[in-house]
XYZ file of N, CA and C in Angstrom:
330
model
N 101.148 136.626 198.661
C 100.825 135.461 197.958
C 99.635 135.824 197.263
N 98.723 136.631 197.988
C 97.286 136.744 197.688
C 97.448 137.554 196.020
N 98.294 138.412 196.292
C 98.560 139.341 194.823
C 98.939 138.381 193.878
N 99.915 137.628 193.810
C 100.406 136.736 192.980
C 99.404 135.718 192.522
N 98.655 135.122 193.281
C 97.451 134.441 192.969
C 96.354 135.312 192.186
N 96.133 136.401 192.536
C 95.233 137.166 191.910
C 95.810 137.327 190.448
N 97.006 137.688 190.335
C 97.573 137.982 189.054
C 97.430 136.746 188.132
N 97.680 135.377 188.693
C 97.827 134.329 187.954
C 96.110 133.880 187.334
N 94.990 134.442 188.405
C 93.703 134.104 188.187
C 93.180 134.985 187.039
N 93.937 136.432 187.108
C 93.497 137.145 186.020
C 94.093 137.020 184.931
N 95.288 136.407 184.753
C 95.790 136.099 183.250
C 95.216 134.652 182.607
N 94.835 134.022 183.640
C 93.706 132.836 183.009
C 92.538 133.113 182.484
N 91.735 134.178 183.345
C 90.552 134.355 182.881
C 90.768 135.326 181.689
N 91.666 136.113 181.525
C 91.812 136.868 180.208
C 92.155 136.127 179.249
N 92.801 135.036 179.130
C 93.118 134.047 178.237
C 92.042 133.231 177.884
N 91.075 132.875 178.775
C 89.819 132.072 178.743
C 88.894 132.677 177.818
N 88.607 134.080 178.492
C 87.544 134.973 178.143
C 87.836 135.714 176.960
N 89.042 135.758 176.787
C 89.511 136.828 175.634
C 88.745 138.098 175.394
N 88.771 138.786 176.242
C 88.200 140.286 176.248
C 88.492 141.251 175.108
N 87.257 141.931 174.397
C 87.554 142.855 173.187
C 87.524 144.139 173.729
N 88.845 144.865 173.522
C 88.882 146.355 173.655
C 88.011 147.120 172.578
N 87.299 148.101 173.208
C 86.378 148.727 171.825
C 87.534 149.654 171.278
N 87.354 149.913 170.134
C 88.234 150.652 168.943
C 88.296 152.118 169.372
N 87.424 152.635 170.411
C 87.584 153.857 170.771
C 88.556 154.139 171.776
N 89.058 153.030 172.607
C 89.783 153.124 173.622
C 91.255 152.477 173.275
N 91.408 151.608 172.054
C 92.606 151.079 171.795
C 93.682 152.181 171.910
N 93.597 153.218 171.387
C 94.968 154.179 171.462
C 95.449 154.465 172.796
N 94.493 154.508 173.736
C 94.751 154.894 175.158
C 95.223 153.911 176.019
N 95.044 152.357 175.651
C 95.415 151.032 176.421
C 96.844 151.299 176.845
N 97.869 151.216 175.477
C 99.146 151.060 175.684
C 99.813 152.203 176.728
N 99.056 153.348 176.597
C 99.789 154.702 177.478
C 99.391 154.048 178.719
N 98.078 153.626 179.093
C 97.678 153.351 180.502
C 98.417 152.355 181.009
N 98.803 151.333 180.262
C 99.475 150.236 181.028
C 101.080 150.552 181.316
N 101.517 151.501 180.442
C 102.811 152.033 180.814
C 102.647 152.958 182.054
N 101.587 153.839 182.301
C 101.544 154.330 183.592
C 101.232 153.591 184.737
N 100.488 152.448 184.377
C 100.246 151.701 185.412
C 101.598 150.989 185.869
N 102.531 150.436 184.842
C 103.726 149.933 185.368
C 104.664 151.026 186.076
N 104.560 152.359 185.651
C 105.217 153.212 186.530
C 104.752 153.348 188.071
N 103.547 153.205 188.198
C 103.211 153.349 189.455
C 103.477 151.926 190.207
N 103.324 151.009 189.498
C 103.793 149.688 190.299
C 105.174 149.631 190.729
N 105.998 150.182 189.814
C 107.329 150.350 190.080
C 107.951 151.317 191.171
N 106.984 152.232 191.086
C 107.303 153.558 192.212
C 106.766 152.805 193.486
N 105.809 151.998 193.575
C 105.331 151.360 194.913
C 106.304 150.260 195.452
N 106.853 149.658 194.055
C 107.903 148.704 194.615
C 109.079 149.260 195.502
N 109.663 150.386 194.748
C 110.532 151.139 195.167
C 110.222 151.630 196.540
N 109.007 152.473 196.703
C 108.761 153.052 198.087
C 108.573 151.698 199.204
N 108.294 150.338 198.931
C 108.236 149.269 199.911
C 109.689 149.077 200.134
N 110.625 149.056 199.363
C 111.785 149.016 199.433
C 112.624 149.757 200.273
N 112.294 151.059 200.183
C 112.624 152.196 200.952
C 112.048 152.426 202.103
N 110.936 151.418 202.324
C 110.224 151.562 203.898
C 109.180 152.710 203.908
N 108.763 153.279 202.774
C 108.035 154.499 202.954
C 106.699 154.181 202.188
N 106.585 152.744 201.859
C 105.230 152.456 201.196
C 103.900 152.997 201.943
N 102.935 153.447 201.405
C 101.425 153.508 202.160
C 100.593 153.255 200.631
N 99.583 152.480 201.261
C 98.704 151.829 200.147
C 97.756 152.867 199.741
N 97.408 153.760 200.487
C 96.444 155.266 199.838
C 97.146 155.713 198.586
N 98.516 155.997 199.067
C 99.376 156.899 198.218
C 99.461 156.026 196.888
N 99.800 154.809 196.812
C 99.928 153.840 195.694
C 98.592 153.872 195.045
N 97.462 153.792 195.515
C 96.255 153.617 194.710
C 95.750 154.868 194.078
N 96.058 156.163 194.818
C 96.063 157.230 194.353
C 96.802 157.510 193.316
N 98.095 157.163 193.186
C 99.273 157.367 192.114
C 98.825 156.466 191.021
N 98.252 155.260 191.280
C 98.073 154.003 190.287
C 97.060 155.006 189.462
N 95.953 155.238 189.762
C 94.632 155.811 189.202
C 94.840 157.128 188.460
N 95.778 157.937 189.136
C 95.830 159.331 188.596
C 96.903 159.217 187.688
N 98.069 158.134 187.547
C 98.726 158.148 186.497
C 98.082 157.710 185.333
N 97.280 156.953 185.467
C 96.795 156.223 184.282
C 95.442 157.273 183.556
N 94.866 157.944 184.426
C 93.945 159.022 184.052
C 94.362 159.959 183.395
N 95.630 160.630 183.844
C 96.137 161.866 183.639
C 96.884 161.181 181.973
N 97.534 160.185 182.086
C 98.175 159.919 180.858
C 97.025 159.535 179.687
N 96.045 158.953 180.156
C 95.116 158.757 178.886
C 94.580 160.244 178.556
N 94.301 161.175 179.527
C 93.714 162.440 179.111
C 94.633 163.231 178.227
N 95.989 163.144 178.546
C 96.910 163.882 177.804
C 96.931 163.338 176.550
N 96.808 162.117 176.117
C 96.823 161.494 174.930
C 95.401 161.791 174.127
N 94.372 161.916 174.964
C 93.082 162.380 174.383
C 92.892 163.633 173.899
N 93.683 164.777 174.797
C 93.608 165.848 174.294
C 94.503 166.242 172.988
N 95.503 165.247 173.050
C 96.619 165.437 171.930
C 95.542 164.763 170.604
N 94.888 163.941 170.807
C 94.222 163.388 169.518
C 93.120 164.496 169.173
N 92.499 165.183 169.896
C 91.633 166.282 169.739
C 92.242 167.489 169.167
N 93.636 167.839 169.402
C 94.252 168.748 168.762
C 95.149 168.325 167.692
N 95.208 167.272 167.309
C 95.711 166.581 166.162
C 96.991 166.464 166.136
N 97.761 166.298 167.485
C 99.005 166.114 167.856
C 99.195 164.620 168.843
N 98.139 163.921 168.745
C 98.229 162.521 169.477
C 99.231 161.693 169.422
N 100.017 161.786 168.227
C 100.996 160.586 168.183
C 102.422 161.310 168.870
N 102.534 162.450 168.698
C 103.677 163.271 169.667
C 103.406 163.267 171.076
N 102.226 163.560 171.660
C 102.015 163.581 173.063
C 102.395 161.984 173.382
N 101.499 161.272 172.523
C 101.809 159.663 173.184
C 103.223 159.410 173.488
N 104.094 159.734 172.391
C 105.413 159.501 172.376
C 106.121 160.299 173.733
N 105.782 161.530 173.851
C 106.037 162.290 175.212
C 105.778 161.570 176.221
N 104.254 161.220 176.450
C 104.260 160.313 177.761
C 104.927 159.041 177.935
N 105.201 158.391 176.922
C 105.817 157.223 177.104
C 107.322 157.637 177.489
N 107.978 158.442 176.638
C 109.184 158.891 177.301
C 109.376 159.291 178.638
N 108.661 160.132 179.157
C 108.727 160.559 180.529
C 108.347 159.274 181.381
N 107.305 158.811 180.903
C 106.939 157.452 182.066
C 108.198 156.294 181.922
N 108.607 156.220 180.920
C 109.809 155.338 180.727
C 111.009 155.573 181.687
N 111.412 157.012 181.276
C 112.594 157.579 182.252
C 112.014 157.131 183.861
N 110.622 157.252 184.238
C 110.342 157.006 185.371
C 110.838 155.683 185.831
N 110.291 154.794 184.979
C 109.972 153.520 185.235
C 111.765 152.981 185.322
N 112.571 153.197 184.540
C 113.742 153.029 184.390
C 114.606 153.541 185.794
N 114.116 154.756 186.313
C 114.836 155.391 187.411
C 114.447 154.803 188.349
N 113.131 154.268 188.821
C 112.721 153.592 189.829
C 113.464 151.902 189.800
N 113.472 151.464 188.600
C 114.065 150.098 188.252
C 115.702 150.364 189.029
N 116.142 151.223 188.366
C 117.489 151.443 189.039
C 117.651 151.515 190.756
N 116.803 152.210 190.986
C 116.965 152.296 192.605
C 116.416 150.959 193.534
N 115.578 150.372 192.519
C 115.265 148.921 193.113
C 116.483 147.892 193.169
N 117.091 147.834 192.005
C 118.326 147.194 191.819
C 119.267 147.566 192.668
N 119.705 148.915 193.150
C 120.674 149.381 194.028
C 120.331 148.782 195.500
N 119.071 149.006 195.623
C 118.296 148.362 196.937
C 118.617 146.897 197.256
N 118.254 146.216 196.254
C 118.348 144.588 196.158
C 119.807 144.111 196.213
N 120.733 144.815 195.163
C 121.979 144.133 195.214
C 122.776 144.611 195.857
N 122.462 145.931 196.602
C 123.352 146.843 197.369
C 124.445 147.487 196.356
N 124.203 147.942 195.147
C 125.204 148.222 194.179
C 124.692 149.612 193.777
């Protein structure tokens, strides 16, 4: 319940304050969000499988975001940022859908 309350408070504060993302960070924000979603779905799957560990989740969450942003940053520096961004989104998308399928199988026993 605390997590849901924190989510609601965060959304309300974000809507009221309207934070501005610096232009230098804008290309990395969507990738970071997709990486964070991958960690969240992985954590939910681990919780349903009974193997959830909060330390593993935090490390996974942070490392996913940092590594994905670093790959896109290096791609930008090498001149292939768009291609690497697409690659990161595809790989993380596959992982998200894989975790979503496992969650669905666990919840609906299908």
